[in-house]
Short mmCIF file of C-alpha atoms in Angstrom, two decimals:
data_model
loop_
_atom_site.label_atom_id
_atom_site.label_comp_id
_atom_site.label_asym_id
_atom_site.label_seq_id
_atom_site.Cartn_x
_atom_site.Cartn_y
_atom_site.Cartn_z
CA UNK A 1 -32.89 33.94 -94.68
CA UNK A 2 -32.35 31.33 -97.38
CA UNK A 3 -32.25 34.11 -100.00
CA UNK A 4 -29.73 36.06 -97.87
CA UNK A 5 -27.58 32.94 -97.51
CA UNK A 6 -27.69 32.36 -101.27
CA UNK A 7 -26.58 35.95 -101.94
CA UNK A 8 -23.80 35.62 -99.38
CA UNK A 9 -22.65 32.38 -100.99
CA UNK A 10 -22.54 33.84 -104.49
CA UNK A 11 -20.79 37.05 -103.36
CA UNK A 12 -18.95 36.54 -100.09
CA UNK A 13 -18.16 40.26 -99.74
CA UNK A 14 -21.88 40.92 -99.41
CA UNK A 15 -22.00 38.26 -96.70
CA UNK A 16 -20.48 40.50 -94.03
CA UNK A 17 -23.34 42.97 -94.54
CA UNK A 18 -26.06 40.37 -95.00
CA UNK A 19 -25.23 38.65 -91.74
CA UNK A 20 -25.76 42.00 -89.97
CA UNK A 21 -29.25 42.19 -91.45
CA UNK A 22 -29.95 38.59 -90.46
CA UNK A 23 -28.60 39.08 -86.95
CA UNK A 24 -30.80 42.10 -86.23
CA UNK A 25 -33.94 40.58 -87.81
CA UNK A 26 -33.76 37.13 -86.25
CA UNK A 27 -35.01 38.14 -82.79
CA UNK A 28 -38.23 39.95 -83.84
CA UNK A 29 -38.87 37.20 -86.39
CA UNK A 30 -38.55 34.59 -83.66
CA UNK A 31 -41.18 36.33 -81.54
CA UNK A 32 -43.72 36.06 -84.38
CA UNK A 33 -43.36 32.29 -84.74
CA UNK A 34 -45.48 30.04 -82.49
CA UNK A 35 -43.35 28.54 -79.75
CA UNK A 36 -40.52 31.02 -80.41
CA UNK A 37 -38.10 28.25 -81.55
CA UNK A 38 -34.51 28.58 -80.39
CA UNK A 39 -32.97 27.81 -83.79
CA UNK A 40 -33.61 31.42 -84.82
CA UNK A 41 -30.48 32.47 -82.88
CA UNK A 42 -28.40 30.53 -85.44
CA UNK A 43 -29.73 32.25 -88.57
CA UNK A 44 -27.06 34.98 -88.61
CA UNK A 45 -24.45 32.24 -88.32
CA UNK A 46 -25.99 30.39 -91.26
CA UNK A 47 -25.72 33.48 -93.48
CA UNK A 48 -22.14 34.07 -92.33
CA UNK A 49 -21.29 30.42 -92.94
CA UNK A 50 -22.60 30.69 -96.50
CA UNK A 51 -20.33 33.70 -97.07
CA UNK A 52 -17.37 31.81 -95.63
CA UNK A 53 -17.99 28.84 -97.94
CA UNK A 54 -18.38 31.19 -100.91
CA UNK A 55 -15.06 32.83 -100.08
CA UNK A 56 -13.39 29.42 -99.87
CA UNK A 57 -14.72 28.44 -103.29
CA UNK A 58 -13.42 31.77 -104.61
CA UNK A 59 -9.93 30.66 -103.50
CA UNK A 60 -9.66 33.14 -100.68
CA UNK A 61 -7.14 31.94 -98.11
CA UNK A 62 -9.15 31.30 -94.96
CA UNK A 63 -6.51 29.83 -92.68
CA UNK A 64 -5.31 32.08 -89.83
CA UNK A 65 -1.73 31.73 -91.07
CA UNK A 66 -2.74 33.79 -94.14
CA UNK A 67 -2.84 36.89 -91.91
CA UNK A 68 0.33 38.95 -91.70
CA UNK A 69 2.13 38.32 -88.40
CA UNK A 70 -0.15 35.50 -87.21
CA UNK A 71 2.47 32.74 -87.11
CA UNK A 72 4.95 34.92 -85.25
CA UNK A 73 2.60 35.95 -82.44
CA UNK A 74 -0.24 33.41 -82.36
CA UNK A 75 1.01 30.18 -83.94
CA UNK A 76 1.87 28.02 -80.91
CA UNK A 77 -0.74 29.21 -78.36
CA UNK A 78 -3.52 29.07 -80.95
CA UNK A 79 -2.64 25.52 -82.04
CA UNK A 80 -2.65 24.38 -78.41
CA UNK A 81 -5.94 26.20 -77.81
CA UNK A 82 -7.68 24.46 -80.73
CA UNK A 83 -6.33 21.09 -79.59
CA UNK A 84 -7.63 21.68 -76.05
CA UNK A 85 -11.08 22.77 -77.29
CA UNK A 86 -11.38 19.58 -79.37
CA UNK A 87 -10.22 17.49 -76.39
CA UNK A 88 -12.82 19.16 -74.17
CA UNK A 89 -15.47 18.48 -76.83
CA UNK A 90 -14.81 14.73 -76.46
CA UNK A 91 -14.81 15.20 -72.69
CA UNK A 92 -18.19 16.96 -72.80
CA UNK A 93 -19.82 14.33 -74.99
CA UNK A 94 -18.42 11.43 -72.96
CA UNK A 95 -19.62 13.00 -69.71
CA UNK A 96 -23.09 14.26 -70.71
CA UNK A 97 -23.88 12.45 -73.97
CA UNK A 98 -25.40 15.56 -75.56
CA UNK A 99 -24.49 16.30 -79.17
CA UNK A 100 -26.38 19.59 -79.00
CA UNK A 101 -24.50 20.82 -75.94
CA UNK A 102 -21.13 19.82 -77.37
CA UNK A 103 -21.93 21.45 -80.72
CA UNK A 104 -22.97 24.71 -79.06
CA UNK A 105 -19.75 24.68 -77.04
CA UNK A 106 -17.59 24.18 -80.14
CA UNK A 107 -19.43 26.99 -81.88
CA UNK A 108 -18.84 29.39 -78.99
CA UNK A 109 -15.11 28.79 -78.84
CA UNK A 110 -14.28 28.48 -82.56
CA UNK A 111 -16.79 30.69 -84.41
CA UNK A 112 -14.89 33.97 -83.71
CA UNK A 113 -11.80 32.52 -85.43
CA UNK A 114 -13.71 32.06 -88.70
CA UNK A 115 -14.92 35.65 -88.44
CA UNK A 116 -11.41 37.00 -87.76
CA UNK A 117 -10.04 35.52 -90.97
CA UNK A 118 -12.98 36.42 -93.22
CA UNK A 119 -13.13 39.99 -91.89
CA UNK A 120 -9.37 40.32 -92.39
CA UNK A 121 -9.63 39.24 -96.02
CA UNK A 122 -12.58 41.58 -96.59
CA UNK A 123 -10.72 44.53 -95.08
CA UNK A 124 -7.46 44.10 -97.00
CA UNK A 125 -9.38 43.83 -100.27
CA UNK A 126 -11.91 46.64 -99.81
CA UNK A 127 -10.08 49.15 -97.63
CA UNK A 128 -11.17 51.66 -95.01
CA UNK A 129 -14.12 53.18 -96.98
CA UNK A 130 -15.78 49.76 -97.11
CA UNK A 131 -15.27 49.31 -93.37
CA UNK A 132 -16.95 52.65 -92.72
CA UNK A 133 -19.91 51.64 -94.89
CA UNK A 134 -20.16 48.36 -92.96
CA UNK A 135 -20.13 50.23 -89.66
CA UNK A 136 -22.79 52.65 -90.90
CA UNK A 137 -25.02 49.73 -91.84
CA UNK A 138 -24.64 48.19 -88.39
CA UNK A 139 -25.30 51.50 -86.62
CA UNK A 140 -28.45 52.21 -88.66
CA UNK A 141 -29.82 48.71 -88.10
CA UNK A 142 -28.91 48.76 -84.39
CA UNK A 143 -30.54 52.16 -83.84
CA UNK A 144 -33.73 50.92 -85.50
CA UNK A 145 -33.69 47.83 -83.29
CA UNK A 146 -32.94 49.85 -80.14
CA UNK A 147 -35.85 52.18 -80.84
CA UNK A 148 -37.99 49.28 -79.66
CA UNK A 149 -36.62 49.76 -76.12
CA UNK A 150 -38.17 53.23 -75.98
CA UNK A 151 -41.40 52.02 -77.59
CA UNK A 152 -41.73 49.26 -75.01
CA UNK A 153 -40.94 51.73 -72.21
CA UNK A 154 -43.78 53.96 -73.46
CA UNK A 155 -46.19 51.06 -73.29
CA UNK A 156 -46.50 50.12 -76.98
CA UNK A 157 -47.80 46.55 -77.17
CA UNK A 158 -46.50 44.85 -80.30
CA UNK A 159 -45.76 41.11 -80.49
CA UNK A 160 -42.19 41.86 -81.64
CA UNK A 161 -41.42 43.86 -78.47
CA UNK A 162 -40.30 42.35 -75.18
CA UNK A 163 -38.15 39.48 -74.04
CA UNK A 164 -38.51 35.90 -75.17
CA UNK A 165 -39.87 33.98 -72.20
CA UNK A 166 -40.91 35.49 -68.88
CA UNK A 167 -38.67 38.53 -69.05
CA UNK A 168 -36.70 40.11 -66.23
CA UNK A 169 -37.81 42.24 -63.29
CA UNK A 170 -35.14 44.02 -61.22
CA UNK A 171 -35.62 44.74 -57.53
CA UNK A 172 -33.06 47.39 -56.64
CA UNK A 173 -32.53 50.93 -55.26
CA UNK A 174 -35.85 50.80 -53.42
CA UNK A 175 -38.03 50.16 -56.46
CA UNK A 176 -39.14 47.59 -59.03
CA UNK A 177 -37.67 48.03 -62.51
CA UNK A 178 -38.65 46.21 -65.68
CA UNK A 179 -35.75 45.34 -67.97
CA UNK A 180 -36.77 46.45 -71.47
CA UNK A 181 -35.41 44.61 -74.50
CA UNK A 182 -37.34 46.19 -77.40
CA UNK A 183 -36.95 44.20 -80.60
CA UNK A 184 -34.16 42.08 -79.09
CA UNK A 185 -34.90 38.78 -77.37
CA UNK A 186 -33.41 39.87 -74.03
CA UNK A 187 -32.33 43.02 -72.24
CA UNK A 188 -28.78 41.62 -72.00
CA UNK A 189 -28.50 41.49 -75.80
CA UNK A 190 -30.08 44.95 -76.17
CA UNK A 191 -27.56 46.46 -73.73
CA UNK A 192 -24.65 44.80 -75.54
CA UNK A 193 -25.71 46.32 -78.86
CA UNK A 194 -26.30 49.70 -77.24
CA UNK A 195 -22.67 49.93 -76.12
CA UNK A 196 -21.42 48.61 -79.47
CA UNK A 197 -23.50 51.08 -81.49
CA UNK A 198 -22.22 53.93 -79.31
CA UNK A 199 -18.61 52.92 -79.98
CA UNK A 200 -19.10 52.59 -83.75
CA UNK A 201 -20.90 55.95 -83.85
CA UNK A 202 -17.85 57.47 -82.20
CA UNK A 203 -15.59 55.86 -84.83
CA UNK A 204 -17.70 57.18 -87.69
CA UNK A 205 -17.65 60.72 -86.33
CA UNK A 206 -13.98 60.90 -85.35
CA UNK A 207 -12.15 58.31 -87.47
CA UNK A 208 -11.81 60.38 -90.64
CA UNK A 209 -10.92 63.72 -89.06
CA UNK A 210 -10.71 64.51 -85.36
CA UNK A 211 -11.68 68.02 -84.25
CA UNK A 212 -13.58 69.56 -81.38
CA UNK A 213 -16.97 69.80 -83.11
CA UNK A 214 -16.87 66.20 -84.31
CA UNK A 215 -15.80 65.02 -80.87
CA UNK A 216 -18.59 67.01 -79.22
CA UNK A 217 -21.20 65.61 -81.64
CA UNK A 218 -19.97 62.06 -81.07
CA UNK A 219 -20.12 62.42 -77.29
CA UNK A 220 -23.62 63.93 -77.50
CA UNK A 221 -24.88 60.97 -79.56
CA UNK A 222 -23.25 58.53 -77.16
CA UNK A 223 -25.07 60.30 -74.33
CA UNK A 224 -28.39 59.79 -76.10
CA UNK A 225 -27.66 56.10 -76.60
CA UNK A 226 -26.59 55.67 -72.98
CA UNK A 227 -29.80 57.35 -71.81
CA UNK A 228 -31.72 54.82 -73.90
CA UNK A 229 -29.56 51.89 -72.83
CA UNK A 230 -30.23 52.56 -69.15
CA UNK A 231 -33.80 51.35 -69.76
CA UNK A 232 -32.45 47.84 -70.38
CA UNK A 233 -31.55 47.72 -66.68
CA UNK A 234 -28.07 46.39 -67.57
CA UNK A 235 -25.54 48.64 -65.91
CA UNK A 236 -22.46 47.03 -67.48
CA UNK A 237 -23.31 48.96 -70.64
CA UNK A 238 -22.22 52.14 -68.83
CA UNK A 239 -18.91 50.56 -67.82
CA UNK A 240 -18.27 49.48 -71.41
CA UNK A 241 -18.78 53.02 -72.70
CA UNK A 242 -16.51 54.52 -70.01
CA UNK A 243 -13.74 51.96 -70.68
CA UNK A 244 -14.05 52.49 -74.44
CA UNK A 245 -13.69 56.27 -74.27
CA UNK A 246 -10.92 56.21 -71.67
CA UNK A 247 -8.84 53.61 -73.49
CA UNK A 248 -9.32 55.30 -76.87
CA UNK A 249 -7.91 58.62 -75.67
CA UNK A 250 -5.14 56.77 -73.84
CA UNK A 251 -4.09 54.94 -77.03
CA UNK A 252 -4.19 58.10 -79.12
CA UNK A 253 -1.93 59.86 -76.62
CA UNK A 254 0.37 56.88 -76.01
CA UNK A 255 1.22 56.25 -79.67
CA UNK A 256 1.92 59.91 -80.39
CA UNK A 257 5.53 60.98 -80.11
CA UNK A 258 6.36 62.50 -76.76
CA UNK A 259 2.80 62.14 -75.48
CA UNK A 260 3.40 59.41 -72.91
CA UNK A 261 2.94 61.86 -70.06
CA UNK A 262 -0.38 62.94 -71.55
CA UNK A 263 -1.48 59.31 -71.76
CA UNK A 264 -0.62 58.73 -68.11
CA UNK A 265 -2.42 61.96 -67.21
CA UNK A 266 -5.54 60.82 -69.05
CA UNK A 267 -5.44 57.52 -67.16
CA UNK A 268 -5.19 59.38 -63.84
CA UNK A 269 -8.07 61.68 -64.79
CA UNK A 270 -10.17 58.65 -65.73
CA UNK A 271 -9.51 56.97 -62.38
CA UNK A 272 -10.24 60.21 -60.53
CA UNK A 273 -13.55 60.51 -62.37
CA UNK A 274 -14.37 56.91 -61.46
CA UNK A 275 -13.79 57.52 -57.76
CA UNK A 276 -15.65 60.83 -57.92
CA UNK A 277 -18.73 59.08 -59.29
CA UNK A 278 -18.48 56.40 -56.63
CA UNK A 279 -18.00 58.89 -53.83
CA UNK A 280 -20.62 61.50 -54.62
CA UNK A 281 -23.56 59.64 -56.15
CA UNK A 282 -26.54 59.02 -53.91
CA UNK A 283 -27.79 55.47 -54.56
CA UNK A 284 -31.14 56.01 -52.81
CA UNK A 285 -33.83 57.53 -55.08
CA UNK A 286 -36.37 57.61 -52.27
CA UNK A 287 -39.25 55.32 -51.45
CA UNK A 288 -40.99 53.55 -54.31
CA UNK A 289 -44.16 51.50 -54.19
CA UNK A 290 -43.61 47.77 -54.39
CA UNK A 291 -45.56 47.51 -57.63
CA UNK A 292 -44.73 47.44 -61.31
CA UNK A 293 -43.09 50.77 -62.00
CA UNK A 294 -44.79 51.38 -65.35
CA UNK A 295 -47.76 52.68 -63.34
CA UNK A 296 -45.69 55.64 -62.15
CA UNK A 297 -45.21 58.94 -63.96
CA UNK A 298 -42.57 58.80 -66.76
CA UNK A 299 -40.15 61.05 -64.89
CA UNK A 300 -40.39 58.96 -61.72
CA UNK A 301 -39.95 55.76 -63.68
CA UNK A 302 -36.84 56.95 -65.46
CA UNK A 303 -35.28 58.25 -62.23
CA UNK A 304 -35.12 54.72 -60.89
CA UNK A 305 -33.22 53.52 -63.97
CA UNK A 306 -30.83 56.48 -63.83
CA UNK A 307 -30.03 55.96 -60.15
CA UNK A 308 -29.50 52.23 -60.64
CA UNK A 309 -27.16 52.97 -63.53
CA UNK A 310 -25.13 55.42 -61.44
CA UNK A 311 -24.39 52.72 -58.84
CA UNK A 312 -22.52 50.52 -61.32
CA UNK A 313 -19.13 52.01 -60.48
CA UNK A 314 -19.72 51.54 -56.77
CA UNK A 315 -20.67 47.87 -57.22
CA UNK A 316 -18.02 46.99 -59.82
CA UNK A 317 -15.21 45.81 -57.45
CA UNK A 318 -17.50 43.52 -55.47
CA UNK A 319 -19.12 42.16 -58.62
CA UNK A 320 -15.73 41.35 -60.13
CA UNK A 321 -14.73 39.53 -56.97
CA UNK A 322 -17.96 37.53 -56.80
CA UNK A 323 -18.26 36.68 -60.50
CA UNK A 324 -14.69 36.98 -61.71
CA UNK A 325 -12.36 35.36 -59.17
CA UNK A 326 -14.25 33.34 -56.54
CA UNK A 327 -16.05 30.98 -58.98
CA UNK A 328 -12.73 29.47 -60.08
CA UNK A 329 -12.19 27.70 -56.74
CA UNK A 330 -15.88 26.71 -56.58
CA UNK A 331 -15.72 25.09 -60.04
CA UNK A 332 -12.45 23.28 -59.37
CA UNK A 333 -13.92 21.84 -56.18
CA UNK A 334 -17.05 20.56 -57.95
CA UNK A 335 -15.93 19.75 -61.51
CA UNK A 336 -12.22 19.05 -61.04
CA UNK A 337 -9.13 20.60 -62.60
CA UNK A 338 -10.18 19.61 -66.12
CA UNK A 339 -13.64 21.21 -65.88
CA UNK A 340 -16.75 19.65 -67.42
CA UNK A 341 -16.16 20.15 -71.15
CA UNK A 342 -17.35 22.63 -73.76
CA UNK A 343 -21.00 23.65 -73.67
CA UNK A 344 -21.44 22.81 -69.98
CA UNK A 345 -21.88 26.50 -69.10
CA UNK A 346 -24.22 27.33 -72.01
CA UNK A 347 -27.68 28.42 -70.94
CA UNK A 348 -30.65 26.54 -72.32
CA UNK A 349 -28.76 23.45 -73.54
CA UNK A 350 -26.78 22.29 -70.51
CA UNK A 351 -27.97 19.12 -68.79
CA UNK A 352 -29.21 18.94 -65.21
CA UNK A 353 -25.86 17.52 -64.17
CA UNK A 354 -23.99 20.43 -65.79
CA UNK A 355 -26.38 22.94 -64.20
CA UNK A 356 -25.71 21.37 -60.79
CA UNK A 357 -21.95 21.76 -61.34
CA UNK A 358 -22.42 25.35 -62.47
CA UNK A 359 -24.90 26.86 -59.98
CA UNK A 360 -24.26 30.31 -61.42
CA UNK A 361 -20.48 30.08 -60.99
CA UNK A 362 -19.97 30.37 -64.76
CA UNK A 363 -21.92 33.64 -65.05
CA UNK A 364 -18.57 35.46 -65.20
CA UNK A 365 -16.05 34.89 -67.96
CA UNK A 366 -13.31 33.33 -65.82
CA UNK A 367 -15.81 30.90 -64.35
CA UNK A 368 -17.11 29.97 -67.80
CA UNK A 369 -13.60 29.29 -69.09
CA UNK A 370 -12.72 27.19 -66.04
CA UNK A 371 -15.92 25.11 -66.22
CA UNK A 372 -15.68 24.41 -69.95
CA UNK A 373 -11.89 24.22 -70.50
CA UNK A 374 -10.56 23.51 -67.03
CA UNK A 375 -7.65 25.16 -65.24
CA UNK A 376 -5.24 24.27 -68.11
CA UNK A 377 -7.67 26.02 -70.45
CA UNK A 378 -7.79 29.10 -68.23
CA UNK A 379 -3.99 29.36 -68.27
CA UNK A 380 -3.91 28.74 -72.02
CA UNK A 381 -6.55 31.42 -72.67
CA UNK A 382 -4.50 33.90 -70.64
CA UNK A 383 -1.43 33.04 -72.75
CA UNK A 384 -3.48 33.38 -75.92
CA UNK A 385 -4.80 36.75 -74.77
CA UNK A 386 -1.27 37.98 -73.97
CA UNK A 387 -0.04 36.86 -77.41
CA UNK A 388 -2.99 38.62 -79.08
CA UNK A 389 -2.23 41.80 -77.11
CA UNK A 390 1.36 41.75 -78.39
CA UNK A 391 0.10 41.09 -81.92
CA UNK A 392 -2.33 44.01 -81.73
CA UNK A 393 0.32 46.32 -80.26
CA UNK A 394 2.64 45.55 -83.17
CA UNK A 395 -0.18 46.18 -85.64
CA UNK A 396 -0.97 49.55 -84.03
CA UNK A 397 2.70 50.60 -84.04
CA UNK A 398 2.96 49.94 -87.80
CA UNK A 399 -0.40 51.51 -88.62
CA UNK A 400 0.26 54.77 -86.77
CA UNK A 401 3.44 55.29 -88.81
CA UNK A 402 1.64 54.77 -92.13
CA UNK A 403 -1.75 56.44 -91.77
CA UNK A 404 -3.38 58.40 -88.96
CA UNK A 405 -6.97 57.84 -90.20
CA UNK A 406 -6.37 54.08 -90.17
CA UNK A 407 -4.71 54.35 -86.76
CA UNK A 408 -7.65 56.22 -85.21
CA UNK A 409 -10.09 53.56 -86.38
CA UNK A 410 -7.76 50.85 -85.08
CA UNK A 411 -7.43 52.58 -81.69
CA UNK A 412 -11.21 52.76 -81.35
CA UNK A 413 -11.73 49.11 -82.32
CA UNK A 414 -9.09 47.98 -79.82
CA UNK A 415 -10.76 50.09 -77.12
CA UNK A 416 -14.13 48.51 -78.00
CA UNK A 417 -12.68 44.98 -77.79
CA UNK A 418 -11.07 45.78 -74.42
CA UNK A 419 -14.43 47.02 -73.12
CA UNK A 420 -16.05 43.76 -74.24
CA UNK A 421 -13.34 41.72 -72.47
CA UNK A 422 -14.08 43.63 -69.27
CA UNK A 423 -17.80 42.96 -69.69
CA UNK A 424 -17.16 39.26 -70.40
CA UNK A 425 -15.14 38.89 -67.20
CA UNK A 426 -18.23 39.55 -65.04
CA UNK A 427 -21.14 38.67 -67.36
CA UNK A 428 -20.60 35.96 -69.95
CA UNK A 429 -24.23 35.17 -70.83
CA UNK A 430 -24.33 37.26 -74.01
CA UNK A 431 -21.11 35.70 -75.29
CA UNK A 432 -22.79 32.46 -76.26
CA UNK A 433 -24.75 34.32 -78.96
CA UNK A 434 -23.40 33.45 -82.42
CA UNK A 435 -24.16 36.92 -83.81
CA UNK A 436 -22.20 38.62 -81.02
CA UNK A 437 -19.30 36.18 -81.38
CA UNK A 438 -19.08 36.84 -85.13
CA UNK A 439 -19.14 40.59 -84.54
CA UNK A 440 -16.26 40.33 -82.06
CA UNK A 441 -14.29 38.21 -84.50
CA UNK A 442 -14.96 40.75 -87.26
CA UNK A 443 -13.72 43.66 -85.13
CA UNK A 444 -10.54 41.72 -84.35
CA UNK A 445 -9.97 40.88 -88.00
CA UNK A 446 -10.34 44.55 -88.95
CA UNK A 447 -7.71 45.56 -86.37
CA UNK A 448 -5.22 42.93 -87.58
CA UNK A 449 -5.77 44.03 -91.19
CA UNK A 450 -5.01 47.71 -90.49
CA UNK A 451 -1.26 47.60 -91.30
CA UNK A 452 -1.92 46.02 -94.70
CA UNK A 453 -4.79 48.43 -95.38
CA UNK A 454 -2.67 51.44 -94.42
CA UNK A 455 0.23 50.23 -96.57
CA UNK A 456 -2.04 49.79 -99.59
CA UNK A 457 -3.63 53.21 -99.03
CA UNK A 458 -0.18 54.83 -98.84
CA UNK A 459 0.93 53.09 -102.02
CA UNK A 460 -2.25 54.23 -103.79
CA UNK A 461 -1.67 57.85 -102.68
CA UNK A 462 1.93 57.79 -103.88
CA UNK A 463 0.89 56.28 -107.21
CA UNK A 464 -1.81 58.95 -107.61
CA UNK A 465 0.70 61.71 -106.85
CA UNK A 466 3.15 60.30 -109.36
CA UNK A 467 0.42 60.10 -111.98
CA UNK A 468 -0.60 63.72 -111.35
CA UNK A 469 3.01 64.83 -111.61
CA UNK A 470 3.42 62.98 -114.89
CA UNK A 471 0.20 64.52 -116.22
CA UNK A 472 1.40 68.02 -115.31
CA UNK A 473 4.68 67.32 -117.03
CA UNK A 474 2.95 66.22 -120.23
CA UNK A 475 0.67 69.27 -120.18
CA UNK A 476 3.48 71.72 -119.52
CA UNK A 477 6.06 70.35 -121.97
CA UNK A 478 4.45 71.57 -125.25
CA UNK A 479 4.18 75.09 -123.88
CA UNK A 480 7.95 75.27 -123.54
CA UNK A 481 7.88 75.66 -119.78
CA UNK A 482 10.99 74.77 -117.92
CA UNK A 483 10.23 72.18 -115.28
CA UNK A 484 12.17 71.61 -112.09
CA UNK A 485 14.56 68.71 -112.41
CA UNK A 486 12.72 66.51 -109.95
CA UNK A 487 9.33 66.99 -111.62
CA UNK A 488 10.81 66.48 -115.07
#
């Protein structure tokens, strides 16, 4: 990791790839070390931080205001957000006296901003081909890591497989299901990367040129990943994939001229499919023995996971109500309107007093925001999100006019980010992981860089066309050919 950090520091452009390697190696490495020390979860952040420092020493502008359009859309709400986070850091330390908890909280709320800016600068300098190579690297590494889920399901006993700690057993749909994590430290993290890898696979297959065969191949590969991801026992992965695909096709239709009716039609079809799944699926797979299910036949074992996954759409409204909305009133009653300060909802570092205030209320995203930033923070985050949505919409409108390949990649990244927001609203545990936070910041930076990337690509194409025309003119002139006036 020290060697990776040194390489990232000396060449910050390599850092965005090296931190992917570090992020997907840190969990299996942690399992091999006695005591499985928690600091391993920070190694990807250390490599990324080295790249960020290297970029700063290379005189790369790393302030958010360096991004085109940032001041217009994000200036005021972002400044207020940073001020509130710093205020809540003092609040957290004064209340609990834990430097570790306060530091973790600051990292969670501010780390994505550093990734947004660095990813933006990387994208505008290297262009869309470099982004595709970066995505390919992530997909390859993620698929290798996710293969451990299947190996663990088949009973392979390696020290790098399985969850850190006791692991998770799920009692649902009349059976006992083990949540498999593979090479990742938890099934929650494995499911998150399953949905992300599926989305990036879709981008790689359809971003350059969209046709029926490419679309069919992309959907088939997503199906394979979903079938694997079901073994994690985390059903929200299915919702993320459905939201991603639905929103992607909606955006493609909406930003095409005269296709607004098609976009609305796609939305209606998506909702109809949702209700069809809820209405016709049978959530009861039959009786199962109350024992560990790995003693059953493989087909019987997998049926339990498949049936549990199919009930996610049926349970989604109730889960959103329980984990998305109700915890706000519970937290205000216990912690007050100003919450308890940053880090108070972080698992593993929160004090006993913070855990007593939480009591699971911060498992959803809205609860986490309210507990750590208070009601003013919740309102400010909503304002910040609305401003970012306007910023992204403006970026998409410019990009689609300049370059369709850039626009398709941007549509898919926006759909992926929207799916992650939906997941965060009901399950915020994974969003304290520094690797995941840096990935989300990178995706956002790539989207905001798309107009500049598309403009540069268009200018390069026009320059190449002019150069070819000039070359043809020079080659044809000695032969005495008469050239059209425009070409001449």
